[in-house]
PDB file of C-alpha atoms in Angstrom:
ATOM      1  CA  MET A 159      13.064   1.935 -10.984  1.00 94.00           C
ATOM      2  CA  ILE A 160      11.734   5.480 -10.918  1.00 98.00           C
ATOM      3  CA  ASP A 161      12.753   8.349  -8.655  1.00 98.00           C
ATOM      4  CA  ILE A 162       9.420  10.133  -8.382  1.00 98.00           C
ATOM      5  CA  HIS A 163      10.761  13.167  -6.524  1.00 98.00           C
ATOM      6  CA  CYS A 164      14.106  14.915  -6.798  1.00 98.00           C
ATOM      7  CA  HIS A 165      15.619  18.321  -7.493  1.00 98.00           C
ATOM      8  CA  VAL A 166      18.380  17.845 -10.060  1.00 98.00           C
ATOM      9  CA  ASP A 167      17.901  21.497 -11.040  1.00 98.00           C
ATOM     10  CA  PHE A 168      19.242  22.683  -7.650  1.00 98.00           C
ATOM     11  CA  GLU A 169      22.611  24.438  -7.457  1.00 97.00           C
ATOM     12  CA  GLN A 170      24.165  21.492  -5.598  1.00 97.00           C
ATOM     13  CA  PHE A 171      24.356  19.772  -9.002  1.00 98.00           C
ATOM     14  CA  ASN A 172      25.721  22.706 -11.002  1.00 98.00           C
ATOM     15  CA  ASN A 173      29.222  21.243 -11.274  1.00 98.00           C
ATOM     16  CA  ASP A 174      28.369  17.698 -12.349  1.00 98.00           C
ATOM     17  CA  ARG A 175      24.705  17.597 -13.392  1.00 98.00           C
ATOM     18  CA  GLU A 176      25.357  15.676 -16.634  1.00 97.00           C
ATOM     19  CA  GLU A 177      27.339  13.026 -14.773  1.00 98.00           C
ATOM     20  CA  ILE A 178      24.540  12.641 -12.195  1.00 98.00           C
ATOM     21  CA  ILE A 179      21.940  12.249 -14.954  1.00 98.00           C
ATOM     22  CA  LYS A 180      24.143   9.749 -16.778  1.00 98.00           C
ATOM     23  CA  ARG A 181      24.431   7.616 -13.619  1.00 97.00           C
ATOM     24  CA  ALA A 182      20.669   7.794 -13.162  1.00 98.00           C
ATOM     25  CA  LYS A 183      20.077   6.620 -16.732  1.00 97.00           C
ATOM     26  CA  GLU A 184      22.205   3.535 -16.076  1.00 97.00           C
ATOM     27  CA  LYS A 185      19.935   2.393 -13.229  1.00 95.00           C
ATOM     28  CA  LEU A 186      16.519   4.042 -13.623  1.00 97.00           C
ATOM     29  CA  SER A 187      13.829   4.233 -16.254  1.00 97.00           C
ATOM     30  CA  ALA A 188      12.779   7.773 -15.318  1.00 98.00           C
ATOM     31  CA  ILE A 189      13.180  10.573 -12.807  1.00 98.00           C
ATOM     32  CA  ILE A 190      10.606  13.200 -11.901  1.00 98.00           C
ATOM     33  CA  ASN A 191      12.089  16.594 -11.117  1.00 98.00           C
ATOM     34  CA  SER A 192       9.854  18.710  -8.904  1.00 98.00           C
ATOM     35  CA  GLY A 193       9.900  22.478  -9.066  1.00 98.00           C
ATOM     36  CA  THR A 194       9.673  24.404  -5.795  1.00 97.00           C
ATOM     37  CA  SER A 195       9.540  27.995  -7.070  1.00 97.00           C
ATOM     38  CA  ILE A 196       8.662  29.980 -10.171  1.00 97.00           C
ATOM     39  CA  GLU A 197      12.317  29.943 -11.259  1.00 98.00           C
ATOM     40  CA  GLY A 198      12.744  26.308 -10.238  1.00 98.00           C
ATOM     41  CA  ASN A 199       9.737  25.277 -12.305  1.00 98.00           C
ATOM     42  CA  GLU A 200      11.385  26.823 -15.372  1.00 98.00           C
ATOM     43  CA  ARG A 201      14.595  24.946 -14.640  1.00 98.00           C
ATOM     44  CA  ALA A 202      12.672  21.681 -14.217  1.00 98.00           C
ATOM     45  CA  LEU A 203      10.956  22.212 -17.577  1.00 98.00           C
ATOM     46  CA  ASN A 204      14.239  22.989 -19.344  1.00 98.00           C
ATOM     47  CA  LEU A 205      15.885  19.889 -17.863  1.00 98.00           C
ATOM     48  CA  SER A 206      13.022  17.741 -19.100  1.00 98.00           C
ATOM     49  CA  LYS A 207      13.370  19.153 -22.613  1.00 98.00           C
ATOM     50  CA  GLN A 208      17.098  18.395 -22.582  1.00 97.00           C
ATOM     51  CA  ASN A 209      16.419  14.829 -21.362  1.00 98.00           C
ATOM     52  CA  SER A 210      13.130  13.923 -23.008  1.00 97.00           C
ATOM     53  CA  ASN A 211      11.526  10.609 -22.067  1.00 97.00           C
ATOM     54  CA  PHE A 212      13.752  10.361 -19.002  1.00 98.00           C
ATOM     55  CA  ILE A 213      13.377  13.510 -16.876  1.00 98.00           C
ATOM     56  CA  TYR A 214       9.803  14.669 -16.347  1.00 98.00           C
ATOM     57  CA  PRO A 215       8.789  17.925 -14.626  1.00 98.00           C
ATOM     58  CA  THR A 216       6.239  18.843 -11.995  1.00 98.00           C
ATOM     59  CA  PHE A 217       5.506  22.459 -11.051  1.00 98.00           C
ATOM     60  CA  GLY A 218       5.144  23.507  -7.438  1.00 98.00           C
ATOM     61  CA  PHE A 219       5.807  26.124  -4.787  1.00 98.00           C
ATOM     62  CA  HIS A 220       7.518  25.000  -1.605  1.00 97.00           C
ATOM     63  CA  PRO A 221       5.309  25.171   1.503  1.00 96.00           C
ATOM     64  CA  VAL A 222       8.013  26.766   3.653  1.00 96.00           C
ATOM     65  CA  SER A 223       7.951  29.727   1.243  1.00 95.00           C
ATOM     66  CA  SER A 224       4.213  29.659   0.602  1.00 96.00           C
ATOM     67  CA  GLY A 225       3.443  31.013   4.064  1.00 93.00           C
ATOM     68  CA  GLN A 226       4.868  34.342   2.927  1.00 94.00           C
ATOM     69  CA  ILE A 227       3.864  34.289  -0.746  1.00 95.00           C
ATOM     70  CA  SER A 228       2.596  37.551  -2.214  1.00 95.00           C
ATOM     71  CA  ASP A 229      -0.624  37.681  -4.215  1.00 96.00           C
ATOM     72  CA  LYS A 230       1.473  38.615  -7.243  1.00 97.00           C
ATOM     73  CA  ASP A 231       3.742  35.565  -6.949  1.00 96.00           C
ATOM     74  CA  LEU A 232       0.799  33.267  -6.242  1.00 97.00           C
ATOM     75  CA  ASN A 233      -0.944  34.443  -9.394  1.00 97.00           C
ATOM     76  CA  LEU A 234       2.289  34.142 -11.383  1.00 98.00           C
ATOM     77  CA  SER A 235       2.779  30.594 -10.096  1.00 98.00           C
ATOM     78  CA  ILE A 236      -0.788  29.569 -10.931  1.00 98.00           C
ATOM     79  CA  ASP A 237      -0.542  31.109 -14.408  1.00 98.00           C
ATOM     80  CA  GLN A 238       2.766  29.326 -14.972  1.00 98.00           C
ATOM     81  CA  MET A 239       1.146  25.995 -14.106  1.00 98.00           C
ATOM     82  CA  LYS A 240      -1.845  26.661 -16.334  1.00 98.00           C
ATOM     83  CA  ASN A 241       0.370  27.661 -19.272  1.00 98.00           C
ATOM     84  CA  HIS A 242       2.383  24.435 -19.050  1.00 98.00           C
ATOM     85  CA  MET A 243      -0.298  22.018 -17.884  1.00 98.00           C
ATOM     86  CA  ASP A 244       0.226  19.749 -20.906  1.00 97.00           C
ATOM     87  CA  GLU A 245       3.967  19.526 -20.226  1.00 98.00           C
ATOM     88  CA  ILE A 246       3.978  18.729 -16.511  1.00 98.00           C
ATOM     89  CA  LEU A 247       3.098  15.431 -14.855  1.00 98.00           C
ATOM     90  CA  ALA A 248       1.672  16.868 -11.635  1.00 98.00           C
ATOM     91  CA  ILE A 249       1.116  19.890  -9.447  1.00 98.00           C
ATOM     92  CA  GLY A 250       3.739  19.843  -6.718  1.00 97.00           C
ATOM     93  CA  GLU A 251       5.482  19.935  -4.570  1.00 98.00           C
ATOM     94  CA  VAL A 252       2.902  21.950  -2.682  1.00 98.00           C
ATOM     95  CA  GLY A 253       1.449  21.610   0.793  1.00 98.00           C
ATOM     96  CA  MET A 254       2.172  22.620   4.370  1.00 98.00           C
ATOM     97  CA  ASP A 255       5.186  22.425   6.674  1.00 98.00           C
ATOM     98  CA  TYR A 256       4.778  22.779  10.444  1.00 98.00           C
ATOM     99  CA  PHE A 257       8.325  21.623  11.170  1.00 97.00           C
ATOM    100  CA  TYR A 258       9.976  24.789   9.879  1.00 97.00           C
ATOM    101  CA  VAL A 259       7.004  27.154  10.044  1.00 97.00           C
ATOM    102  CA  LYS A 260       5.791  27.854  13.588  1.00 97.00           C
ATOM    103  CA  ASP A 261       4.026  31.196  13.113  1.00 96.00           C
ATOM    104  CA  LYS A 262       0.236  30.760  13.166  1.00 97.00           C
ATOM    105  CA  SER A 263      -0.467  33.393  10.538  1.00 96.00           C
ATOM    106  CA  GLU A 264       2.108  31.808   8.195  1.00 96.00           C
ATOM    107  CA  ARG A 265       0.568  28.393   8.767  1.00 97.00           C
ATOM    108  CA  ALA A 266      -2.845  29.823   7.887  1.00 97.00           C
ATOM    109  CA  LYS A 267      -1.365  31.334   4.714  1.00 97.00           C
ATOM    110  CA  GLN A 268       0.209  27.969   3.847  1.00 97.00           C
ATOM    111  CA  ALA A 269      -3.191  26.280   4.058  1.00 97.00           C
ATOM    112  CA  GLU A 270      -4.832  29.006   1.997  1.00 97.00           C
ATOM    113  CA  THR A 271      -2.155  28.732  -0.692  1.00 98.00           C
ATOM    114  CA  PHE A 272      -2.283  24.937  -0.602  1.00 98.00           C
ATOM    115  CA  LYS A 273      -6.016  25.051  -1.341  1.00 98.00           C
ATOM    116  CA  LYS A 274      -5.395  27.204  -4.429  1.00 98.00           C
ATOM    117  CA  PHE A 275      -3.045  24.579  -5.817  1.00 98.00           C
ATOM    118  CA  ILE A 276      -5.415  21.745  -4.888  1.00 98.00           C
ATOM    119  CA  GLU A 277      -8.214  23.522  -6.748  1.00 98.00           C
ATOM    120  CA  LEU A 278      -5.959  23.730  -9.803  1.00 98.00           C
ATOM    121  CA  ALA A 279      -5.160  20.006  -9.681  1.00 98.00           C
ATOM    122  CA  ASN A 280      -8.857  19.284  -9.220  1.00 98.00           C
ATOM    123  CA  GLU A 281      -9.903  21.537 -12.121  1.00 98.00           C
ATOM    124  CA  TYR A 282      -7.310  20.200 -14.555  1.00 98.00           C
ATOM    125  CA  LYS A 283      -7.482  16.628 -13.210  1.00 98.00           C
ATOM    126  CA  LYS A 284      -3.730  16.514 -12.537  1.00 98.00           C
ATOM    127  CA  PRO A 285      -1.967  14.369  -9.920  1.00 98.00           C
ATOM    128  CA  LEU A 286      -1.093  16.268  -6.740  1.00 98.00           C
ATOM    129  CA  LEU A 287       2.340  15.881  -5.145  1.00 98.00           C
ATOM    130  CA  ILE A 288       2.113  16.923  -1.495  1.00 98.00           C
ATOM    131  CA  HIS A 289       4.787  18.035   0.943  1.00 98.00           C
ATOM    132  CA  ALA A 290       3.309  17.719   4.434  1.00 98.00           C
ATOM    133  CA  ARG A 291       5.603  17.727   7.453  1.00 98.00           C
ATOM    134  CA  ASP A 292       4.330  17.526  11.026  1.00 98.00           C
ATOM    135  CA  CYS A 293       0.845  18.231   9.647  1.00 98.00           C
ATOM    136  CA  GLU A 294       0.070  15.168   7.539  1.00 98.00           C
ATOM    137  CA  ARG A 295      -3.395  14.700   9.041  1.00 98.00           C
ATOM    138  CA  LYS A 296      -4.317  18.349   8.449  1.00 98.00           C
ATOM    139  CA  ALA A 297      -3.164  18.171   4.827  1.00 98.00           C
ATOM    140  CA  PHE A 298      -5.155  14.965   4.354  1.00 98.00           C
ATOM    141  CA  ASN A 299      -8.306  16.525   5.801  1.00 98.00           C
ATOM    142  CA  ILE A 300      -8.025  19.377   3.308  1.00 98.00           C
ATOM    143  CA  VAL A 301      -7.301  17.381   0.158  1.00 98.00           C
ATOM    144  CA  LYS A 302      -9.854  14.614   0.767  1.00 97.00           C
ATOM    145  CA  GLU A 303     -12.673  17.124   0.143  1.00 97.00           C
ATOM    146  CA  TYR A 304     -11.781  17.229  -3.577  1.00 98.00           C
ATOM    147  CA  ASP A 305     -13.066  14.534  -5.894  1.00 96.00           C
ATOM    148  CA  ASP A 306     -11.471  15.097  -9.322  1.00 97.00           C
ATOM    149  CA  ILE A 307      -7.762  14.731  -8.530  1.00 98.00           C
ATOM    150  CA  PRO A 308      -6.696  11.512 -10.289  1.00 98.00           C
ATOM    151  CA  SER A 309      -3.863  10.681  -7.867  1.00 98.00           C
ATOM    152  CA  VAL A 310      -2.663  12.126  -4.575  1.00 98.00           C
ATOM    153  CA  ILE A 311       0.908  11.464  -3.463  1.00 98.00           C
ATOM    154  CA  PHE A 312       2.263  12.303  -0.020  1.00 98.00           C
ATOM    155  CA  HIS A 313       5.927  12.649  -0.897  1.00 98.00           C
ATOM    156  CA  CYS A 314       8.543  11.643   1.676  1.00 97.00           C
ATOM    157  CA  TYR A 315       5.755  10.476   3.970  1.00 98.00           C
ATOM    158  CA  SER A 316       6.776  10.696   7.618  1.00 97.00           C
ATOM    159  CA  GLY A 317       3.466  10.741   9.466  1.00 97.00           C
ATOM    160  CA  SER A 318       1.785   8.152  11.649  1.00 97.00           C
ATOM    161  CA  LEU A 319       0.566   4.713  10.619  1.00 97.00           C
ATOM    162  CA  LYS A 320      -2.950   5.785  11.629  1.00 97.00           C
ATOM    163  CA  THR A 321      -2.914   8.642   9.126  1.00 98.00           C
ATOM    164  CA  ALA A 322      -1.237   6.439   6.522  1.00 98.00           C
ATOM    165  CA  LYS A 323      -4.160   4.019   6.765  1.00 97.00           C
ATOM    166  CA  LYS A 324      -6.556   6.894   6.077  1.00 98.00           C
ATOM    167  CA  LEU A 325      -4.535   7.837   2.999  1.00 97.00           C
ATOM    168  CA  ILE A 326      -4.613   4.245   1.798  1.00 97.00           C
ATOM    169  CA  ASP A 327      -8.374   4.037   2.347  1.00 97.00           C
ATOM    170  CA  GLU A 328      -8.726   7.046   0.011  1.00 97.00           C
ATOM    171  CA  GLY A 329      -6.537   5.349  -2.590  1.00 97.00           C
ATOM    172  CA  TYR A 330      -3.685   7.808  -2.068  1.00 98.00           C
ATOM    173  CA  TYR A 331       0.006   7.021  -2.393  1.00 98.00           C
ATOM    174  CA  THR A 332       2.860   7.387   0.062  1.00 98.00           C
ATOM    175  CA  SER A 333       6.357   7.926  -1.263  1.00 98.00           C
ATOM    176  CA  ILE A 334       9.358   6.718   0.690  1.00 97.00           C
ATOM    177  CA  SER A 335      12.745   8.355   0.311  1.00 97.00           C
ATOM    178  CA  THR A 336      16.277   7.196   1.051  1.00 97.00           C
ATOM    179  CA  MET A 337      15.502   8.065   4.698  1.00 96.00           C
ATOM    180  CA  ILE A 338      14.347   4.459   4.981  1.00 97.00           C
ATOM    181  CA  CYS A 339      18.009   3.444   4.937  1.00 96.00           C
ATOM    182  CA  TYR A 340      18.615   4.950   8.397  1.00 95.00           C
ATOM    183  CA  SER A 341      15.262   5.853   9.968  1.00 96.00           C
ATOM    184  CA  LYS A 342      13.661   3.188  12.150  1.00 97.00           C
ATOM    185  CA  HIS A 343      10.387   5.152  12.134  1.00 97.00           C
ATOM    186  CA  HIS A 344      10.227   4.890   8.349  1.00 97.00           C
ATOM    187  CA  GLN A 345      11.271   1.256   8.346  1.00 98.00           C
ATOM    188  CA  ASP A 346       8.534   0.334  10.833  1.00 97.00           C
ATOM    189  CA  LEU A 347       5.991   2.504   9.022  1.00 97.00           C
ATOM    190  CA  PHE A 348       6.570   1.211   5.503  1.00 98.00           C
ATOM    191  CA  LYS A 349       6.678  -2.382   6.674  1.00 97.00           C
ATOM    192  CA  GLN A 350       2.950  -1.884   7.361  1.00 97.00           C
ATOM    193  CA  ILE A 351       2.014   0.066   4.214  1.00 98.00           C
ATOM    194  CA  PRO A 352       0.924  -2.078   1.248  1.00 97.00           C
ATOM    195  CA  ILE A 353       3.411  -2.072  -1.620  1.00 97.00           C
ATOM    196  CA  GLU A 354       0.528  -1.110  -3.948  1.00 97.00           C
ATOM    197  CA  ASN A 355       0.422   2.291  -2.211  1.00 98.00           C
ATOM    198  CA  ILE A 356       4.173   2.958  -2.231  1.00 98.00           C
ATOM    199  CA  LEU A 357       6.293   5.047  -4.593  1.00 98.00           C
ATOM    200  CA  THR A 358      10.089   5.467  -4.394  1.00 98.00           C
ATOM    201  CA  GLU A 359      12.117   8.670  -4.334  1.00 98.00           C
ATOM    202  CA  THR A 360      15.379  10.229  -3.201  1.00 98.00           C
ATOM    203  CA  ASP A 361      14.461  13.903  -2.652  1.00 98.00           C
ATOM    204  CA  SER A 362      17.953  14.613  -3.993  1.00 98.00           C
ATOM    205  CA  PRO A 363      20.127  16.437  -3.125  1.00 98.00           C
ATOM    206  CA  TYR A 364      18.784  15.802   0.391  1.00 97.00           C
ATOM    207  CA  LEU A 365      18.402  12.672   2.551  1.00 96.00           C
ATOM    208  CA  ALA A 366      21.362  10.661   1.267  1.00 96.00           C
ATOM    209  CA  PRO A 367      21.740   7.088   2.600  1.00 93.00           C
ATOM    210  CA  ASN A 368      24.960   8.326   4.202  1.00 89.00           C
ATOM    211  CA  ARG A 369      23.563  11.438   5.785  1.00 83.00           C
ATOM    212  CA  GLU A 370      26.594  13.686   5.322  1.00 86.00           C
ATOM    213  CA  ASP A 371      26.683  13.020   1.550  1.00 94.00           C
ATOM    214  CA  ARG A 372      24.809  14.679  -1.271  1.00 97.00           C
ATOM    215  CA  ASN A 373      22.003  12.472  -2.503  1.00 98.00           C
ATOM    216  CA  GLU A 374      21.351  11.632  -6.168  1.00 98.00           C
ATOM    217  CA  PRO A 375      18.569   9.882  -8.129  1.00 98.00           C
ATOM    218  CA  SER A 376      20.488   6.647  -8.759  1.00 98.00           C
ATOM    219  CA  ASN A 377      20.369   6.048  -5.000  1.00 98.00           C
ATOM    220  CA  VAL A 378      16.713   5.071  -5.327  1.00 97.00           C
ATOM    221  CA  LEU A 379      18.177   1.579  -5.656  1.00 96.00           C
ATOM    222  CA  TYR A 380      18.869   1.723  -1.899  1.00 97.00           C
ATOM    223  CA  VAL A 381      15.207   2.490  -1.264  1.00 98.00           C
ATOM    224  CA  ALA A 382      14.095  -0.577  -3.202  1.00 97.00           C
ATOM    225  CA  SER A 383      16.713  -2.737  -1.460  1.00 97.00           C
ATOM    226  CA  LYS A 384      15.676  -1.630   2.021  1.00 98.00           C
ATOM    227  CA  LEU A 385      11.983  -2.042   1.215  1.00 98.00           C
ATOM    228  CA  ALA A 386      12.715  -5.555  -0.007  1.00 98.00           C
ATOM    229  CA  GLU A 387      14.565  -6.326   3.198  1.00 98.00           C
ATOM    230  CA  ILE A 388      11.870  -5.071   5.591  1.00 97.00           C
ATOM    231  CA  LYS A 389       9.037  -6.616   3.586  1.00 97.00           C
ATOM    232  CA  GLU A 390      10.946  -9.868   3.026  1.00 97.00           C
ATOM    233  CA  GLU A 391      10.447  -9.700  -0.717  1.00 96.00           C
ATOM    234  CA  SER A 392      12.806  -9.679  -3.686  1.00 97.00           C
ATOM    235  CA  VAL A 393      14.253  -6.404  -4.914  1.00 97.00           C
ATOM    236  CA  ASP A 394      12.952  -7.323  -8.380  1.00 96.00           C
ATOM    237  CA  ASN A 395       9.377  -7.502  -7.129  1.00 97.00           C
ATOM    238  CA  ILE A 396       9.659  -4.227  -5.202  1.00 97.00           C
ATOM    239  CA  ASP A 397      11.134  -2.624  -8.316  1.00 96.00           C
ATOM    240  CA  LYS A 398       8.409  -4.038 -10.558  1.00 97.00           C
ATOM    241  CA  VAL A 399       5.464  -2.999  -8.381  1.00 98.00           C
ATOM    242  CA  THR A 400       6.702   0.475  -7.420  1.00 98.00           C
ATOM    243  CA  GLU A 401       7.634   1.274 -11.022  1.00 98.00           C
ATOM    244  CA  LYS A 402       4.200   0.131 -12.162  1.00 98.00           C
ATOM    245  CA  ASN A 403       2.628   2.329  -9.473  1.00 98.00           C
ATOM    246  CA  ALA A 404       4.618   5.350 -10.659  1.00 98.00           C
ATOM    247  CA  LYS A 405       3.739   4.786 -14.304  1.00 98.00           C
ATOM    248  CA  ASN A 406       0.062   4.471 -13.437  1.00 97.00           C
ATOM    249  CA  VAL A 407       0.074   7.593 -11.262  1.00 98.00           C
ATOM    250  CA  PHE A 408       2.035   9.865 -13.589  1.00 98.00           C
ATOM    251  CA  LYS A 409       1.006   8.336 -16.935  1.00 96.00           C
ATOM    252  CA  ILE A 410       4.534   7.760 -18.192  1.00 94.00           C
TER     253      ILE A 410
END
């Protein structure tokens, strides 16, 4: 199995990071650590170098922060991505978040910043890892205008089935997190989404199967198990197909 989206670089893992990675190695074939800031991208890259052929980095800038990003930081972030384009698997996580960001001017800035990162993925033909919350349709309408992005992934997809079908029609991927263990919305949603368009993730340290706990990459096993249950398939088949999807998308 592969955890295609987590944040092992975050401070929540500072006391036992090696133990967490060791547990992940016992169950998974790879984890993808997504940067969410200029500093976080550096941490993600360093982690990947310390755990080559197991931890892979993506560089992003979190949408909740991107609504207030300065021109200086935006340019620094873009330059950072360009300078490490051969070392990262994707651009992301980037996107828009209407759940936390209510201010209209900040939302407009989010969209403007999102487009800059989309243009980069399009120019360099890199997969795009999208965070879109309470604005999935808007994010889709923006990204679908670009033709040279090899793969588009809506991480931790929580939108409607109607929008999901539009993503699928475009050949995009939806990633399901450990939220599927307790969220009926996600269970009903992913029962309807073809397994060929599904990737698995934890979004660690968030969204643990037991909600008060800290999440970790090895818990992606619970995602595969719940998917198998709701789709009435074997865990082995879910594992096989979703891992194949991830390897195809991220070229690992």
